[in-house]
Short mmCIF file of C-alpha atoms in Angstrom, two decimals:
data_model
loop_
_atom_site.label_atom_id
_atom_site.label_comp_id
_atom_site.label_asym_id
_atom_site.label_seq_id
_atom_site.Cartn_x
_atom_site.Cartn_y
_atom_site.Cartn_z
CA MET A 914 47.98 72.44 40.16
CA ILE A 915 46.59 73.72 43.47
CA ILE A 916 49.75 72.54 45.29
CA ILE A 917 51.95 74.29 42.70
CA ILE A 918 50.01 77.55 43.16
CA SER A 919 50.33 77.32 46.93
CA TRP A 920 54.09 76.79 46.62
CA LEU A 921 54.38 79.83 44.34
CA ILE A 922 52.49 81.97 46.87
CA CYS A 923 54.83 81.04 49.69
CA VAL A 924 58.06 81.60 47.71
CA PRO A 925 57.93 85.45 47.59
CA CYS A 926 57.43 85.56 51.35
CA THR A 927 60.61 83.64 52.21
CA ASN A 928 63.27 85.70 53.87
CA TYR A 929 65.77 83.61 55.75
CA ARG A 930 69.50 83.62 56.39
CA SER A 931 71.68 80.65 55.61
CA ASN A 932 73.25 80.47 59.07
CA ASP A 933 70.02 79.72 60.97
CA CYS A 934 70.44 76.36 62.72
CA PHE A 935 67.78 73.78 63.49
CA CYS A 936 67.62 70.39 65.12
CA ASP A 937 66.39 67.25 63.39
CA ASN A 938 62.68 68.11 63.80
CA GLU A 939 63.55 71.63 62.66
CA LYS A 940 62.70 73.47 65.84
CA VAL A 941 64.86 76.53 66.20
CA ILE A 942 67.82 76.04 68.52
CA MET A 943 70.19 78.81 67.48
CA ASN A 944 70.10 82.04 65.54
CA THR A 945 72.94 84.27 64.51
CA THR A 946 71.14 86.78 62.31
CA GLU A 947 67.40 86.43 61.71
CA LEU A 948 65.01 83.58 62.48
CA SER A 949 62.76 82.39 59.68
CA VAL A 950 59.63 80.30 59.89
CA TRP A 951 60.30 79.05 56.36
CA ARG A 952 63.17 76.87 57.58
CA ILE A 953 60.73 74.67 59.52
CA ARG A 954 59.76 71.62 57.47
CA ASP A 955 56.43 71.02 59.24
CA TYR A 956 55.40 74.63 58.70
CA ARG A 957 56.20 74.48 54.98
CA THR A 958 54.16 71.29 54.70
CA TRP A 959 51.31 72.80 56.69
CA PHE A 960 51.43 76.03 54.67
CA MET A 961 51.18 74.29 51.31
CA GLY A 962 48.18 72.22 52.37
CA ASP A 963 46.42 75.13 54.07
CA THR A 964 47.10 77.45 51.12
CA ALA A 965 45.68 74.92 48.65
CA SER A 966 42.60 74.57 50.85
CA GLU A 967 42.16 78.36 51.10
CA ILE A 968 42.49 78.78 47.33
CA GLY A 969 39.84 76.13 46.77
CA ALA A 970 37.52 77.68 49.36
CA TRP A 971 37.78 81.23 48.00
CA ILE A 972 37.44 80.20 44.34
CA SER A 973 34.34 78.12 45.07
CA SER A 974 32.80 80.87 47.24
CA LEU A 975 32.05 83.23 44.35
CA ALA A 976 31.23 80.29 42.09
CA MET A 977 28.57 79.13 44.58
CA THR A 978 26.92 82.56 44.50
CA LEU A 979 26.91 82.50 40.70
CA LEU A 980 25.59 78.94 40.69
CA ALA A 981 22.80 79.77 43.17
CA TYR A 982 21.51 82.51 40.89
CA SER A 983 22.03 80.41 37.77
CA VAL A 984 19.96 77.56 39.25
CA THR A 985 17.16 79.63 40.84
CA ARG A 986 17.07 82.69 38.55
CA ASP A 987 15.87 84.55 41.63
CA VAL A 988 18.02 86.92 43.69
CA TRP A 989 15.93 86.29 46.82
CA LEU A 990 16.28 82.50 46.61
CA ALA A 991 19.99 82.85 45.87
CA GLY A 992 20.27 85.01 48.98
CA VAL A 993 18.40 82.39 51.04
CA ILE A 994 20.95 79.76 49.96
CA GLY A 995 23.85 82.02 50.95
CA ALA A 996 22.25 82.90 54.30
CA ALA A 997 21.55 79.22 55.05
CA GLU A 998 25.17 78.28 54.43
CA ALA A 999 26.43 81.14 56.63
CA THR A 1000 24.02 80.14 59.43
CA ALA A 1001 25.12 76.50 59.29
CA ARG A 1002 28.74 77.60 59.40
CA ALA A 1003 28.14 79.75 62.48
CA VAL A 1004 26.26 76.94 64.26
CA GLY A 1005 29.16 74.57 63.66
CA VAL A 1006 31.92 76.83 64.98
CA LEU A 1007 31.66 76.20 68.74
CA PRO A 1008 31.18 72.40 68.44
CA GLY A 1009 34.17 72.45 66.08
CA GLY A 1010 36.28 74.04 68.80
CA VAL A 1011 35.31 71.28 71.24
CA ILE A 1012 36.17 68.59 68.70
CA ALA A 1013 39.56 70.19 67.97
CA ASP A 1014 40.38 70.10 71.68
CA SER A 1015 39.29 66.48 72.11
CA LEU A 1016 40.63 64.42 69.20
CA ASP A 1017 43.88 63.88 67.34
CA ARG A 1018 44.13 66.93 65.09
CA ARG A 1019 45.94 65.03 62.34
CA LYS A 1020 42.96 62.66 62.08
CA LEU A 1021 40.65 65.68 62.11
CA MET A 1022 42.51 67.25 59.18
CA ILE A 1023 42.21 64.01 57.24
CA ALA A 1024 38.53 63.64 58.12
CA ALA A 1025 37.89 67.29 57.24
CA ALA A 1026 39.53 66.94 53.83
CA ALA A 1027 37.59 63.78 53.00
CA ALA A 1028 34.24 65.03 54.33
CA SER A 1029 34.51 68.47 52.72
CA ALA A 1030 34.94 66.95 49.27
CA ILE A 1031 31.63 65.06 49.52
CA PRO A 1032 29.19 68.03 49.10
CA TYR A 1033 31.11 69.25 46.04
CA ALA A 1034 31.16 65.75 44.54
CA ILE A 1035 27.38 65.45 45.05
CA LEU A 1036 26.94 68.93 43.56
CA ILE A 1037 28.84 67.95 40.40
CA ILE A 1038 26.84 64.72 40.07
CA CYS A 1039 23.53 66.59 40.49
CA TRP A 1040 24.56 69.20 37.92
CA TYR A 1041 25.49 66.72 35.22
CA SER A 1042 22.48 64.55 36.05
CA GLY A 1043 20.20 67.54 35.45
CA VAL A 1044 18.54 67.30 38.88
CA LEU A 1045 20.10 70.36 40.53
CA SER A 1046 17.41 72.77 41.71
CA PHE A 1047 16.79 75.04 44.68
CA TRP A 1048 16.18 72.35 47.32
CA PRO A 1049 19.11 70.04 46.49
CA LEU A 1050 21.42 73.06 46.31
CA LEU A 1051 20.11 74.35 49.66
CA VAL A 1052 20.80 71.00 51.35
CA ILE A 1053 24.28 70.80 49.82
CA CYS A 1054 25.09 74.32 51.05
CA LEU A 1055 23.78 73.55 54.54
CA VAL A 1056 26.05 70.51 54.77
CA LYS A 1057 28.97 72.44 53.32
CA GLY A 1058 28.45 75.30 55.79
CA ALA A 1059 28.24 72.95 58.77
CA LEU A 1060 31.44 71.14 57.75
CA THR A 1061 33.23 74.46 57.30
CA GLY A 1062 32.13 75.58 60.75
CA ILE A 1063 33.17 72.35 62.43
CA PHE A 1064 36.49 71.74 60.66
CA GLY A 1065 37.39 75.16 59.26
CA LYS A 1066 39.80 76.22 62.03
CA VAL A 1067 41.51 72.88 62.73
CA THR A 1068 44.58 73.94 60.76
CA ASN A 1069 44.88 77.17 62.79
CA VAL A 1070 44.72 75.17 66.03
CA ILE A 1071 47.63 73.06 64.79
CA LEU A 1072 49.91 76.01 64.03
CA PRO A 1073 51.26 76.64 67.60
CA THR A 1074 52.25 72.97 67.77
CA ILE A 1075 54.57 73.14 64.77
CA VAL A 1076 55.97 76.69 65.09
CA PRO A 1077 58.21 77.91 67.98
CA LYS A 1078 56.87 80.77 70.09
CA LYS A 1079 59.38 83.26 68.68
CA LEU A 1080 58.15 82.65 65.16
CA LEU A 1081 54.42 82.29 65.74
CA GLY A 1082 53.77 85.97 65.02
CA SER A 1083 55.73 85.76 61.75
CA ALA A 1084 53.84 82.61 60.76
CA THR A 1085 50.48 84.23 61.53
CA ALA A 1086 51.44 87.33 59.52
CA ALA A 1087 52.53 85.17 56.58
CA ASN A 1088 49.22 83.31 56.65
CA GLN A 1089 47.18 86.52 56.70
CA THR A 1090 49.25 88.05 53.90
CA ARG A 1091 48.62 84.92 51.86
CA ASP A 1092 44.88 85.13 52.60
CA ALA A 1093 44.84 88.73 51.38
CA ALA A 1094 46.57 87.72 48.15
CA ILE A 1095 44.12 84.85 47.61
CA ASN A 1096 41.18 87.14 48.36
CA LEU A 1097 42.35 89.63 45.74
CA GLY A 1098 42.76 87.03 43.00
CA SER A 1099 40.09 84.47 43.79
CA GLY A 1100 37.09 86.51 42.66
CA PRO A 1101 38.25 87.09 39.07
CA ILE A 1102 39.66 83.55 38.83
CA GLY A 1103 36.51 81.97 40.25
CA GLY A 1104 34.32 83.96 37.87
CA PHE A 1105 36.53 83.07 34.89
CA LEU A 1106 36.52 79.36 35.73
CA PHE A 1107 32.75 79.37 36.24
CA GLY A 1108 32.40 80.96 32.81
CA LEU A 1109 34.49 78.19 31.25
CA ALA A 1110 32.54 75.41 32.97
CA PRO A 1111 30.22 75.93 35.95
CA MET A 1112 31.54 72.86 37.81
CA LEU A 1113 35.25 73.60 37.22
CA PRO A 1114 35.74 75.72 40.40
CA PHE A 1115 34.18 72.97 42.51
CA ALA A 1116 36.33 70.28 40.91
CA LEU A 1117 39.41 72.35 41.77
CA SER A 1118 38.12 72.68 45.33
CA ILE A 1119 37.99 68.88 45.60
CA CYS A 1120 41.63 68.77 44.45
CA SER A 1121 42.52 71.32 47.15
CA PHE A 1122 41.07 69.03 49.85
CA PHE A 1123 43.38 66.26 48.68
CA ALA A 1124 46.29 68.68 49.08
CA GLU A 1125 45.21 69.28 52.68
CA LEU A 1126 45.00 65.52 53.23
CA TRP A 1127 48.55 65.16 51.89
CA SER A 1128 49.71 67.89 54.25
CA ALA A 1129 48.13 66.21 57.28
CA ARG A 1130 49.84 62.92 56.53
CA HIS A 1131 53.29 64.51 56.12
CA ILE A 1132 53.45 66.78 59.18
CA GLN A 1133 55.84 65.03 61.57
CA ALA A 1134 54.86 66.70 64.87
CA ASP A 1135 52.55 65.01 67.36
CA LEU A 1136 49.21 66.74 66.78
CA ARG A 1137 47.26 65.22 69.67
CA PRO A 1138 45.97 67.91 72.07
CA ALA A 1139 47.97 67.87 75.29
CA GLY A 1140 45.89 67.26 78.42
CA ALA A 1141 42.67 66.43 76.58
CA ASP A 1142 40.09 64.36 78.47
CA PRO A 1143 38.02 62.35 75.93
CA SER A 1144 35.56 61.26 78.63
CA GLU A 1145 34.50 64.82 79.55
CA PRO A 1146 30.94 65.57 78.31
CA VAL A 1147 30.76 67.76 75.21
CA LEU A 1148 28.46 70.40 76.71
CA ARG A 1149 30.67 70.70 79.77
CA LYS A 1150 33.72 71.16 77.55
CA LEU A 1151 31.93 73.86 75.59
CA ARG A 1152 30.79 75.64 78.74
CA CYS A 1153 34.28 75.46 80.29
CA GLY A 1154 35.91 76.82 77.13
CA VAL A 1155 33.61 79.82 76.88
CA ALA A 1156 33.94 80.46 80.62
CA TRP A 1157 37.75 80.34 80.36
CA VAL A 1158 37.71 83.09 77.70
CA PHE A 1159 35.66 85.47 79.85
CA ARG A 1160 37.24 84.55 83.19
CA HIS A 1161 40.76 85.69 82.28
CA THR A 1162 41.67 89.28 81.44
CA LEU A 1163 43.76 88.68 78.30
CA PRO A 1164 41.31 86.54 76.29
CA ARG A 1165 38.39 88.68 77.50
CA ALA A 1166 40.15 91.86 76.34
CA ASN A 1167 41.07 90.16 73.06
CA PHE A 1168 37.40 89.28 72.50
CA PHE A 1169 36.14 92.84 73.01
CA ILE A 1170 39.06 94.52 71.21
CA PHE A 1171 38.40 92.62 68.02
CA LEU A 1172 34.64 92.85 68.40
CA ALA A 1173 34.95 96.65 68.52
CA PHE A 1174 37.46 96.72 65.68
CA ASN A 1175 35.46 94.44 63.37
CA ILE A 1176 32.22 96.37 63.91
CA SER A 1177 34.02 99.67 63.36
CA TRP A 1178 36.24 98.77 60.40
CA THR A 1179 33.74 96.61 58.52
CA GLY A 1180 31.01 99.15 59.25
CA ILE A 1181 33.09 102.02 57.87
CA VAL A 1182 33.95 100.09 54.69
CA THR A 1183 30.30 99.07 54.26
CA ALA A 1184 29.02 102.61 54.87
CA VAL A 1185 31.48 104.06 52.36
CA THR A 1186 30.56 101.42 49.77
CA LEU A 1187 26.82 102.05 50.19
CA HIS A 1188 27.36 105.82 50.03
CA LEU A 1189 29.40 105.58 46.83
CA LEU A 1190 26.82 103.36 45.15
CA ALA A 1191 24.00 105.66 46.27
CA THR A 1192 25.77 108.69 44.78
CA GLY A 1193 26.21 107.09 41.35
CA THR A 1194 29.70 105.58 41.58
CA THR A 1195 30.04 102.63 39.21
CA SER A 1196 30.46 99.10 40.51
CA ALA A 1197 33.80 98.91 38.67
CA ALA A 1198 35.08 101.93 40.62
CA VAL A 1199 33.88 100.41 43.91
CA GLY A 1200 35.63 97.16 42.99
CA THR A 1201 38.84 99.05 42.27
CA MET A 1202 38.58 100.79 45.63
CA SER A 1203 38.22 97.38 47.30
CA ALA A 1204 41.32 96.18 45.44
CA MET A 1205 43.25 99.21 46.74
CA LEU A 1206 42.22 98.24 50.27
CA GLY A 1207 43.43 94.69 49.61
CA GLY A 1208 46.71 96.05 48.34
CA GLY A 1209 47.17 97.87 51.63
CA VAL A 1210 46.59 94.63 53.55
CA LEU A 1211 49.24 92.94 51.39
CA LEU A 1212 51.74 95.73 51.98
CA GLY A 1213 51.12 95.50 55.71
CA GLY A 1214 51.83 91.79 55.55
CA PHE A 1215 55.15 92.34 53.82
CA ILE A 1216 56.36 94.85 56.43
CA SER A 1217 54.90 92.98 59.39
CA GLY A 1218 58.04 90.94 60.03
CA TRP A 1219 60.16 94.09 60.07
CA LEU A 1220 57.83 95.70 62.60
CA VAL A 1221 57.59 92.62 64.83
CA ALA A 1222 61.36 92.34 65.00
CA ARG A 1223 61.75 95.96 66.19
CA LEU A 1224 58.77 96.82 68.40
CA ARG A 1225 57.30 95.38 71.57
CA GLY A 1226 54.07 93.52 70.89
CA GLY A 1227 51.88 95.69 73.12
CA PHE A 1228 53.09 98.93 71.54
CA LEU A 1229 52.80 97.47 68.02
CA LEU A 1230 49.20 96.45 68.68
CA GLN A 1231 48.29 99.91 69.99
CA LEU A 1232 50.08 101.63 67.11
CA THR A 1233 48.56 99.57 64.28
CA TYR A 1234 45.03 99.60 65.75
CA ALA A 1235 45.08 103.38 66.15
CA TRP A 1236 46.66 103.85 62.71
CA THR A 1237 44.04 101.74 60.93
CA LEU A 1238 41.10 103.38 62.62
CA LEU A 1239 42.25 107.01 62.60
CA VAL A 1240 43.44 106.92 58.98
CA ALA A 1241 40.18 105.28 57.85
CA VAL A 1242 38.10 108.10 59.35
CA LEU A 1243 39.80 110.53 56.94
CA CYS A 1244 37.50 109.17 54.23
CA VAL A 1245 34.90 111.71 55.38
CA PHE A 1246 37.08 114.38 53.72
CA SER A 1247 37.43 112.53 50.42
CA ALA A 1248 35.27 113.63 47.51
CA THR A 1249 36.33 110.86 45.07
CA TRP A 1250 36.26 107.07 45.08
CA TRP A 1251 39.97 106.85 44.26
CA GLY A 1252 40.83 109.19 47.12
CA THR A 1253 38.83 106.97 49.45
CA GLY A 1254 40.61 103.94 48.00
CA LEU A 1255 44.01 105.48 48.77
CA ILE A 1256 42.90 106.24 52.33
CA PHE A 1257 41.61 102.69 52.83
CA GLY A 1258 44.79 101.26 51.35
CA ALA A 1259 46.92 103.29 53.76
CA ALA A 1260 44.70 102.37 56.73
CA ALA A 1261 44.75 98.66 55.87
CA ILE A 1262 48.54 98.51 56.23
CA GLY A 1263 48.04 98.07 59.97
CA ILE A 1264 45.64 95.11 59.79
CA VAL A 1265 48.07 92.19 59.40
CA PRO A 1266 50.60 93.40 62.03
CA MET A 1267 47.73 94.05 64.46
CA ASN A 1268 45.99 90.72 63.93
CA SER A 1269 49.14 88.63 63.90
CA THR A 1270 50.49 90.22 67.09
CA LEU A 1271 47.42 89.57 69.24
CA GLN A 1272 46.35 86.29 67.67
CA ALA A 1273 49.82 84.77 67.96
CA TYR A 1274 50.20 85.92 71.56
CA MET A 1275 46.78 84.52 72.45
CA ALA A 1276 47.78 81.17 70.94
CA MET A 1277 50.95 81.15 73.07
CA LYS A 1278 49.04 81.94 76.25
CA THR A 1279 46.20 79.43 75.73
CA PRO A 1280 46.59 75.84 77.03
CA ASP A 1281 46.75 73.36 74.17
CA ASN A 1282 43.58 71.55 75.26
CA LEU A 1283 41.63 74.87 75.16
CA LEU A 1284 43.05 76.30 71.94
CA GLY A 1285 40.26 75.09 69.66
CA ARG A 1286 37.54 76.50 71.90
CA MET A 1287 39.33 79.84 72.32
CA ILE A 1288 39.71 80.23 68.56
CA SER A 1289 36.07 79.20 67.96
CA VAL A 1290 34.79 81.85 70.39
CA MET A 1291 36.89 84.53 68.64
CA VAL A 1292 35.74 83.37 65.19
CA LEU A 1293 32.09 83.46 66.27
CA SER A 1294 32.65 86.98 67.61
CA SER A 1295 34.09 88.02 64.25
CA MET A 1296 31.14 86.49 62.36
CA ALA A 1297 28.66 88.30 64.59
CA ALA A 1298 30.54 91.60 64.24
CA VAL A 1299 30.64 91.40 60.44
CA GLY A 1300 26.93 90.61 60.31
CA LEU A 1301 26.03 93.38 62.75
CA SER A 1302 28.24 95.97 61.09
CA SER A 1303 26.33 95.84 57.81
CA ALA A 1304 23.01 96.45 59.55
CA ILE A 1305 24.52 99.14 61.79
CA ALA A 1306 26.13 100.92 58.83
CA GLY A 1307 22.84 101.03 56.94
CA ALA A 1308 20.91 102.31 59.95
CA LEU A 1309 23.50 104.99 60.73
CA LEU A 1310 23.60 106.19 57.13
CA ASP A 1311 19.83 106.53 57.18
CA GLY A 1312 19.74 108.29 60.57
CA LEU A 1313 22.95 110.36 60.72
CA GLY A 1314 24.02 110.78 57.13
CA TYR A 1315 27.39 109.83 55.64
CA ARG A 1316 29.78 111.75 57.88
CA GLY A 1317 27.74 111.09 61.00
CA ALA A 1318 27.76 107.36 60.30
CA ILE A 1319 31.55 107.26 59.79
CA LEU A 1320 32.19 109.22 63.00
CA ALA A 1321 29.78 107.04 65.02
CA LEU A 1322 31.46 103.86 63.76
CA THR A 1323 34.86 105.35 64.59
CA CYS A 1324 33.68 105.89 68.16
CA VAL A 1325 32.89 102.18 68.40
CA GLY A 1326 36.46 101.42 67.35
CA ILE A 1327 37.87 103.84 69.92
CA VAL A 1328 36.54 101.47 72.59
CA GLY A 1329 39.10 98.96 71.32
CA ILE A 1330 41.92 101.52 71.47
CA VAL A 1331 41.00 102.30 75.08
CA LEU A 1332 41.13 98.57 75.89
CA CYS A 1333 44.53 98.23 74.19
CA ILE A 1334 45.92 101.09 76.28
CA GLY A 1335 44.10 100.37 79.53
CA THR A 1336 44.60 96.59 79.80
CA ARG A 1337 47.90 95.73 81.47
CA GLU A 1338 48.06 92.25 79.92
CA ILE A 1339 47.78 93.84 76.45
CA ARG A 1340 50.33 96.60 77.15
CA GLU A 1341 52.82 94.01 78.39
CA ILE A 1342 52.84 91.81 75.27
CA PRO A 1343 56.60 91.36 74.89
CA ALA A 1344 58.98 91.74 71.98
CA ARG A 1345 59.68 88.72 69.77
CA SER A 1346 63.02 88.11 71.49
CA GLU A 1347 61.20 87.56 74.82
CA LEU A 1348 58.41 85.28 73.59
CA ALA A 1349 60.23 82.03 74.40
CA THR A 1350 59.64 82.63 78.11
CA VAL A 1351 55.87 83.29 77.82
CA GLU A 1352 53.86 81.08 80.16
CA LYS A 1353 50.34 79.81 79.47
CA ILE A 1354 47.27 81.02 81.35
CA PRO A 1355 45.98 78.28 83.68
CA GLY A 1356 43.15 76.15 82.30
#
């Protein structure tokens, strides 16, 4: 069922022309109208497995929160379980990047699928055995979080291997559009399934891991990292990967651009949500506002391909970053939750084009044997920014009031706009038609 759902998600996104031509491994060799990532067999296989895995992960995420409270009957203990899982996930991210750069990524996908099913299987056994309590659930979540941190980005590391440079931006945009769609639907579905049977969401998650295993076995490309040295010590690899990110201008700028954006954007959304709740807005209205934001992300995903095909990457990044931030700040003039929802929906249109442009270009410029570590550093930055933004938003609301908090958070985001404009390597991100000639940054 998970595989069928993932296929249905990918179908509306297809937009190819019949006269695209491909060689036997389906790499693009000629185009007479418009290239399409959906004509690449390995990408379709990868997409179905990754989509099934994402559906399982998102559905089980809410279910785990519900289960933690159901088992403990204590909001504080349920929060401890969630925090422990998040901490374990963060700790596993950087080692996961090293592993992805050292071993055959096909074998890692298979190992990840098999290992990730184990905590859920133990959870189901404990539940039906009547022995599930706070401590067993805490241990299960710690293991689950660590596995997610270590293996969670292996599929993203694989993507540049199976997609040509010209289409990597389109593939990244399609993935992020899919994630937005899953995010919108997974909460209600996860809650509904948990209501039917508390272990049903976790059983479906186990099925999704088998879909990922199937995907790994059927991708035809060679997924071994090029230039990897298995004998190099792990700590040295980790140190070299982090040093590479901050030694070169492009990855360093990428790090700080998205750090500023994530603190600013997430902080603004958090501050608005807290303000609305504090002024008596119902949780249903806040949820609807969040759905309007998600709808904007989806819309941005659908128009991303059109934008990428017509604008240079550097200009598109500057445009969408500025659009998202400067439209979001208009919420200070809104007196209603639905007005704020419309503003957030409009602002969120820029998120997928912005992310896909810079993330895809970074993947093209990063040596294959450093790709896992580069992605892990960026993911850890994003985790830190999201965590910080909540605390910052609360402190600013308390100290500066609603409008002061929004304006202060906007100023943080402006740092990212300045970096987009002032960094030559960012300004010079080329158009899609020129991506085939992009050379990698030295290792």
